[in-house]
CSV table of C-alpha atoms in Angstrom, one decimal:
chain,number,residue,atom,x,y,z
A,1,MET,CA,0.6,-4.0,6.3
A,2,PHE,CA,4.8,-3.3,6.1
A,3,THR,CA,5.2,-1.9,2.8
A,4,PHE,CA,1.9,0.1,3.4
A,5,ILE,CA,4.1,1.7,6.3
A,6,VAL,CA,7.2,2.4,4.3
A,7,ARG,CA,5.3,3.7,1.6
A,8,ARG,CA,3.8,5.9,4.0
A,9,LEU,CA,7.6,6.3,6.0
A,10,PHE,CA,9.0,7.9,2.1
A,11,GLN,CA,5.6,9.8,2.2
A,12,THR,CA,6.2,11.9,5.3
A,13,ILE,CA,10.0,12.3,4.9
A,14,VAL,CA,8.6,14.4,1.8
A,15,ILE,CA,6.9,16.3,3.6
A,16,LEU,CA,9.3,17.0,6.2
A,17,PHE,CA,12.2,18.5,3.6
A,18,ILE,CA,8.4,20.8,2.1
A,19,VAL,CA,8.3,21.5,5.1
A,20,SER,CA,11.9,22.3,5.9
A,21,ILE,CA,11.8,24.0,2.8
A,22,LEU,CA,9.5,26.5,3.5
A,23,VAL,CA,9.8,27.5,7.1
A,24,PHE,CA,13.4,28.6,6.5
A,25,SER,CA,11.5,30.5,3.2
A,26,LEU,CA,9.1,32.1,4.5
A,27,MET,CA,11.9,33.0,7.5
A,28,HIS,CA,14.3,34.4,5.8
A,29,LEU,CA,11.7,37.1,4.0
A,30,LEU,CA,10.4,39.1,6.2
A,31,PRO,CA,11.1,42.4,7.0
A,32,GLY,CA,14.3,43.2,10.2
A,33,ASP,CA,17.5,42.4,10.6
A,34,PRO,CA,18.4,39.8,13.0
A,35,VAL,CA,21.5,40.8,13.4
A,36,SER,CA,20.7,44.3,13.5
A,37,ILE,CA,18.2,43.9,16.0
A,38,MET,CA,20.3,41.6,18.4
A,39,LEU,CA,23.0,44.8,18.7
A,40,GLY,CA,20.5,46.9,19.1
A,41,ASP,CA,20.9,50.4,17.0
A,42,ASN,CA,23.7,51.6,18.5
A,43,ALA,CA,25.9,49.4,16.8
A,44,THR,CA,28.8,50.0,14.0
A,45,GLN,CA,28.5,48.9,10.4
A,46,GLU,CA,31.7,46.5,11.1
A,47,GLU,CA,30.7,45.0,14.2
A,48,VAL,CA,27.0,43.9,12.3
A,49,GLU,CA,29.2,42.4,9.1
A,50,HIS,CA,31.2,41.0,11.7
A,51,LEU,CA,28.4,39.4,13.5
A,52,ARG,CA,27.0,38.4,10.4
A,53,GLN,CA,30.1,36.4,8.8
A,54,GLU,CA,30.5,34.5,11.6
A,55,LEU,CA,26.0,34.0,12.2
A,56,GLY,CA,26.7,32.3,8.4
A,57,LEU,CA,24.2,35.6,7.1
A,58,ASP,CA,26.7,36.4,4.5
A,59,LYS,CA,26.4,33.8,2.6
A,60,PRO,CA,24.1,32.9,-0.8
A,61,LEU,CA,20.5,31.6,0.5
A,62,PRO,CA,20.3,27.8,-1.0
A,63,LEU,CA,24.7,27.6,0.6
A,64,GLN,CA,22.8,28.8,4.2
A,65,TYR,CA,19.8,25.9,3.4
A,66,ALA,CA,22.8,23.0,2.9
A,67,ASN,CA,24.6,24.7,5.9
A,68,TRP,CA,21.3,24.3,8.3
A,69,ILE,CA,19.9,21.0,6.9
A,70,GLY,CA,23.6,19.3,7.2
A,71,ASP,CA,24.0,20.8,11.0
A,72,LEU,CA,19.6,19.6,10.8
A,73,LEU,CA,20.7,15.7,10.2
A,74,ARG,CA,23.8,15.4,12.1
A,75,GLY,CA,21.6,16.3,15.4
A,76,ASP,CA,23.1,19.9,16.1
A,77,LEU,CA,20.4,22.5,16.2
A,78,GLY,CA,22.8,25.4,15.6
A,79,GLN,CA,23.4,28.8,18.2
A,80,SER,CA,20.1,31.1,18.7
A,81,ILE,CA,21.1,34.4,17.5
A,82,SER,CA,18.9,37.0,19.8
A,83,LEU,CA,19.2,34.6,23.7
A,84,ASN,CA,23.2,33.3,22.4
A,85,GLU,CA,22.8,29.9,23.4
A,86,ASP,CA,23.1,26.2,22.0
A,87,VAL,CA,19.8,25.2,20.2
A,88,ASN,CA,20.0,21.9,21.0
A,89,GLU,CA,20.1,22.6,25.4
A,90,LEU,CA,16.8,25.5,24.9
A,91,MET,CA,15.2,21.9,23.3
A,92,LYS,CA,16.6,19.9,25.9
A,93,GLN,CA,14.6,22.6,28.3
A,94,ARG,CA,11.4,24.0,26.8
A,95,LEU,CA,10.9,20.1,24.8
A,96,PRO,CA,9.3,18.3,28.3
A,97,VAL,CA,7.9,21.0,29.8
A,98,SER,CA,5.6,21.5,26.5
A,99,PHE,CA,5.7,17.2,26.2
A,100,HIS,CA,4.9,17.2,30.3
A,101,ILE,CA,1.6,19.6,30.1
A,102,GLY,CA,0.6,18.4,26.4
A,103,THR,CA,0.5,15.1,27.9
A,104,MET,CA,-1.5,15.3,30.3
A,105,ALA,CA,-3.8,17.7,28.5
A,106,PHE,CA,-4.1,14.7,25.9
A,107,ILE,CA,-4.9,12.2,28.4
A,108,LEU,CA,-8.0,14.1,30.1
A,109,ALA,CA,-9.7,14.8,26.8
A,110,MET,CA,-9.7,11.3,25.7
A,111,ILE,CA,-11.0,9.6,29.2
A,112,ILE,CA,-13.4,12.3,29.7
A,113,GLY,CA,-14.2,12.9,26.3
A,114,ILE,CA,-15.0,9.6,23.8
A,115,PRO,CA,-17.1,8.1,27.1
A,116,ALA,CA,-18.5,11.5,27.0
A,117,GLY,CA,-19.4,11.2,23.9
A,118,VAL,CA,-20.6,7.4,23.9
A,119,ILE,CA,-22.7,8.2,27.1
A,120,ALA,CA,-24.1,11.2,24.6
A,121,ALA,CA,-24.6,8.8,22.3
A,122,VAL,CA,-26.4,5.9,23.9
A,123,LYS,CA,-28.9,8.6,25.8
A,124,ARG,CA,-29.3,10.5,22.8
A,125,GLY,CA,-32.4,12.9,23.6
A,126,GLY,CA,-31.9,12.8,27.2
A,127,TRP,CA,-31.0,14.9,29.9
A,128,LEU,CA,-27.3,14.5,29.8
A,129,ASP,CA,-26.6,14.5,26.3
A,130,SER,CA,-28.4,17.7,25.9
A,131,LEU,CA,-25.5,19.1,29.2
A,132,ILE,CA,-22.8,17.0,27.1
A,133,THR,CA,-23.5,18.1,24.3
A,134,VAL,CA,-23.6,22.1,25.4
A,135,THR,CA,-20.6,22.1,27.2
A,136,ALA,CA,-19.2,20.5,24.6
A,137,ASN,CA,-20.4,23.4,21.9
A,138,LEU,CA,-19.4,26.3,24.6
A,139,GLY,CA,-15.9,24.6,24.9
A,140,MET,CA,-15.6,25.0,20.9
A,141,ALA,CA,-16.9,28.6,21.1
A,142,VAL,CA,-15.1,29.9,24.1
A,143,PRO,CA,-11.7,31.8,23.4
A,144,ILE,CA,-9.8,29.3,25.4
A,145,PHE,CA,-6.6,32.3,26.7
A,146,TRP,CA,-10.2,34.5,28.0
A,147,LEU,CA,-10.9,30.7,29.9
A,148,GLY,CA,-7.1,31.6,31.5
A,149,ILE,CA,-7.4,34.8,32.3
A,150,LEU,CA,-10.3,33.9,33.9
A,151,GLY,CA,-9.5,31.0,35.7
A,152,ILE,CA,-6.6,33.1,37.3
A,153,TYR,CA,-8.9,35.3,38.8
A,154,LEU,CA,-11.9,32.8,40.1
A,155,PHE,CA,-9.8,30.2,41.3
A,156,SER,CA,-5.7,32.3,42.2
A,157,LEU,CA,-6.7,35.7,43.0
A,158,LYS,CA,-10.3,35.9,44.8
A,159,LEU,CA,-10.6,32.1,45.8
A,160,GLY,CA,-6.6,31.5,47.0
A,161,TRP,CA,-6.8,28.2,45.7
A,162,LEU,CA,-4.0,27.2,42.9
A,163,PRO,CA,-0.9,29.5,41.7
A,164,VAL,CA,-1.2,32.6,39.3
A,165,GLN,CA,2.0,31.1,37.6
A,166,GLY,CA,4.5,29.6,36.5
A,167,TYR,CA,5.8,26.2,35.8
A,168,THR,CA,8.1,23.8,38.5
A,169,SER,CA,9.0,20.2,37.1
A,170,PRO,CA,7.5,16.9,38.4
A,171,SER,CA,10.9,14.8,39.9
A,172,GLU,CA,11.5,18.6,41.7
A,173,ASP,CA,9.2,18.9,43.7
A,174,PHE,CA,5.1,16.2,42.0
A,175,TRP,CA,2.4,17.8,44.2
A,176,LYS,CA,4.3,21.3,43.5
A,177,SER,CA,3.8,20.5,39.8
A,178,LEU,CA,0.2,19.2,39.7
A,179,HIS,CA,-0.6,22.0,42.1
A,180,GLN,CA,0.9,24.7,38.9
A,181,SER,CA,-0.4,22.5,36.2
A,182,ILE,CA,-4.3,21.9,36.7
A,183,MET,CA,-4.7,24.9,35.4
A,184,PRO,CA,-3.2,24.8,32.5
A,185,VAL,CA,-3.7,21.6,31.6
A,186,VAL,CA,-7.9,21.7,32.1
A,187,LEU,CA,-7.8,24.9,29.7
A,188,LEU,CA,-5.6,22.8,27.0
A,189,SER,CA,-8.0,19.6,27.1
A,190,LEU,CA,-11.1,21.7,26.6
A,191,VAL,CA,-10.8,22.1,22.8
A,192,SER,CA,-9.5,18.5,22.5
A,193,LEU,CA,-11.9,16.6,24.6
A,194,ALA,CA,-15.3,18.9,23.1
A,195,GLN,CA,-14.2,18.0,19.8
A,196,LEU,CA,-13.4,14.1,20.6
A,197,ALA,CA,-17.2,14.9,22.6
A,198,ARG,CA,-18.9,15.5,20.0
A,199,GLN,CA,-17.2,13.8,17.0
A,200,THR,CA,-18.0,9.6,19.1
A,201,ARG,CA,-21.4,10.9,19.7
A,202,SER,CA,-21.6,12.2,16.1
A,203,SER,CA,-20.1,8.4,15.2
A,204,MET,CA,-22.0,6.3,17.7
A,205,LEU,CA,-25.2,7.8,16.5
A,206,GLU,CA,-24.2,6.3,12.3
A,207,VAL,CA,-23.3,3.1,13.7
A,208,ILE,CA,-25.8,1.7,16.7
A,209,ARG,CA,-28.7,2.6,13.0
A,210,GLN,CA,-26.8,-0.5,11.3
A,211,ASP,CA,-28.6,-3.4,10.9
A,212,TYR,CA,-25.1,-5.6,12.1
A,213,ILE,CA,-25.9,-3.6,15.8
A,214,ARG,CA,-29.8,-4.2,15.4
A,215,THR,CA,-28.8,-8.5,14.8
A,216,ALA,CA,-26.5,-8.2,18.1
A,217,ARG,CA,-29.3,-7.1,19.4
A,218,ALA,CA,-31.3,-10.0,18.8
A,219,LYS,CA,-29.0,-11.7,19.4
A,220,GLY,CA,-29.6,-11.2,22.6
A,221,LEU,CA,-26.0,-9.5,24.0
A,222,LYS,CA,-25.7,-7.8,26.1
A,223,GLU,CA,-26.6,-4.1,25.9
A,224,ASN,CA,-22.7,-2.8,27.0
A,225,HIS,CA,-21.0,-5.9,25.1
A,226,VAL,CA,-22.9,-3.9,22.0
A,227,ILE,CA,-21.9,-0.9,22.4
A,228,MET,CA,-18.2,-1.2,23.1
A,229,LYS,CA,-17.5,-4.6,21.0
A,230,HIS,CA,-19.4,-3.7,18.1
A,231,ALA,CA,-20.7,-0.3,17.8
A,232,LEU,CA,-17.6,2.1,19.4
A,233,ARG,CA,-14.5,0.5,17.4
A,234,ASN,CA,-16.5,1.1,14.1
A,235,ALA,CA,-17.3,5.0,15.5
A,236,LEU,CA,-13.3,4.7,16.7
A,237,ILE,CA,-12.5,6.1,12.5
A,238,PRO,CA,-12.4,9.8,12.6
A,239,VAL,CA,-11.5,9.7,16.8
A,240,ILE,CA,-8.6,8.0,16.1
A,241,THR,CA,-8.3,11.1,13.2
A,242,LEU,CA,-8.6,14.0,15.8
A,243,LEU,CA,-7.0,12.1,18.1
A,244,GLY,CA,-3.2,12.1,16.1
A,245,MET,CA,-4.1,15.7,15.3
A,246,GLY,CA,-4.4,16.1,19.2
A,247,LEU,CA,-0.8,14.5,19.5
A,248,ALA,CA,0.8,17.9,18.1
A,249,ASN,CA,-0.2,19.5,21.6
A,250,LEU,CA,3.0,17.2,23.4
A,251,VAL,CA,5.1,19.1,22.0
A,252,GLY,CA,3.5,22.1,20.2
A,253,GLY,CA,2.0,22.9,23.2
A,254,SER,CA,-0.6,25.9,23.2
A,255,VAL,CA,1.0,30.5,23.1
A,256,PHE,CA,-1.8,30.6,25.0
A,257,ILE,CA,-1.6,29.1,28.2
A,258,GLU,CA,1.7,28.9,28.2
A,259,GLN,CA,2.3,32.7,28.0
A,260,VAL,CA,-0.9,33.5,30.1
A,261,PHE,CA,0.3,31.4,33.1
A,262,ASN,CA,4.6,32.0,32.3
A,263,ILE,CA,4.9,28.1,30.8
A,264,PRO,CA,8.6,27.7,29.5
A,265,GLY,CA,8.0,25.2,27.2
A,266,MET,CA,7.8,25.2,22.9
A,267,GLY,CA,4.4,27.4,21.8
A,268,ARG,CA,6.6,30.5,24.4
A,269,LEU,CA,9.7,30.2,23.5
A,270,MET,CA,8.4,30.3,19.0
A,271,VAL,CA,6.7,33.7,20.2
A,272,GLN,CA,10.0,35.1,21.7
A,273,SER,CA,12.4,33.8,18.9
A,274,ILE,CA,9.2,35.3,16.0
A,275,PHE,CA,9.1,39.2,17.4
A,276,GLY,CA,13.3,38.9,17.9
A,277,LYS,CA,14.1,37.4,14.6
A,278,ASP,CA,16.0,34.3,15.1
A,279,TYR,CA,15.8,32.6,12.8
A,280,ILE,CA,17.9,29.1,14.1
A,281,VAL,CA,15.4,28.3,16.8
A,282,VAL,CA,11.9,29.2,14.4
A,283,GLN,CA,12.9,26.9,12.1
A,284,SER,CA,14.1,24.1,14.5
A,285,VAL,CA,10.9,24.0,17.0
A,286,VAL,CA,8.4,23.9,13.2
A,287,ILE,CA,10.7,21.0,12.8
A,288,ILE,CA,10.6,19.1,15.0
A,289,ILE,CA,6.6,19.9,15.1
A,290,ALA,CA,6.0,18.4,12.2
A,291,THR,CA,7.8,16.6,12.4
A,292,VAL,CA,5.7,14.8,15.3
A,293,VAL,CA,2.6,15.6,13.6
A,294,ALA,CA,3.8,14.5,10.4
A,295,PHE,CA,5.1,10.8,12.8
A,296,ALA,CA,1.3,11.2,14.2
A,297,ASN,CA,-0.4,10.6,11.2
A,298,LEU,CA,2.1,8.2,10.0
A,299,LEU,CA,0.6,6.4,13.1
A,300,VAL,CA,-2.8,6.9,13.1
A,301,ASP,CA,-3.0,5.6,9.5
A,302,ILE,CA,-1.7,2.4,11.1
A,303,ALA,CA,-3.6,2.6,14.0
A,304,TYR,CA,-6.9,2.8,11.1
A,305,GLY,CA,-5.9,-1.5,10.3
A,306,PHE,CA,-5.6,-2.7,13.4
A,307,VAL,CA,-9.0,-0.9,13.9
A,308,ASP,CA,-11.1,-1.7,10.2
A,309,PRO,CA,-9.5,-4.8,9.2
A,310,ARG,CA,-10.7,-3.4,5.7
A,311,ILE,CA,-8.4,-0.3,5.8
A,312,ARG,CA,-5.4,-2.9,6.1
A,313,TYR,CA,-6.2,-5.7,3.3
A,314,LYS,CA,-6.6,-3.2,1.1
């Protein structure tokens, strides 16, 4: 198991290196000049050239990449071009916001989606199965941004139950934060919740037809014991994969949700930086998200080994 983890860790580092090259190259292939955008149309050529030298954008691309990677390895994310702020400070402000919203959405999707899938599989063909299946299909098909606008109109403007937009840290005002987070968290969790419910149901239906499940029942084991210990554990492999994919939302957030509800998270920062051609911020955000996704995949692979001993021994 240790050798497997070391090998996967090395692969993760290689993947992050490739991602850094790709995001750096793609950002510099985009049309437009960030210095001109930053200074405006009235800037003189001397001002443009001076700022370009100050930001290091006049150097060859390989040297710019080397400088960026060197600073990144030292923990220095650089200076934002469009916002003129230290990127480390921007990350300190935006990361906790996306992590807070994303964590609550992840937990909500997990504690509802997996049990719903199990119930749908056990009650196959019944009204509960039909209700859960239809609801999960709707959750995956309906656009999240449309649901966000509809939620604001119904629960905020018409009923006045929830705030229209905004974000407050739980450390500042817990109840206000909870109040503001209800709609964003529920909407952000919908797709993951629906996917988990569908995948859990599908995996459970495949597992409960196996001979060892019939054998467990024939031995007189209680149905709850058969379902939870024997069936669910063996059905978790594809579910764990989905959970690993959902971990990306912990820092990546949702662009639609953060835009609709005016949440100052990583997704909104990414959109602003792309339109502002802010190379440094976009590269930093992508690297952070890619790091979380890569290590989430590593955790998923390790979890496979604990759930299924055959994978560990292999």
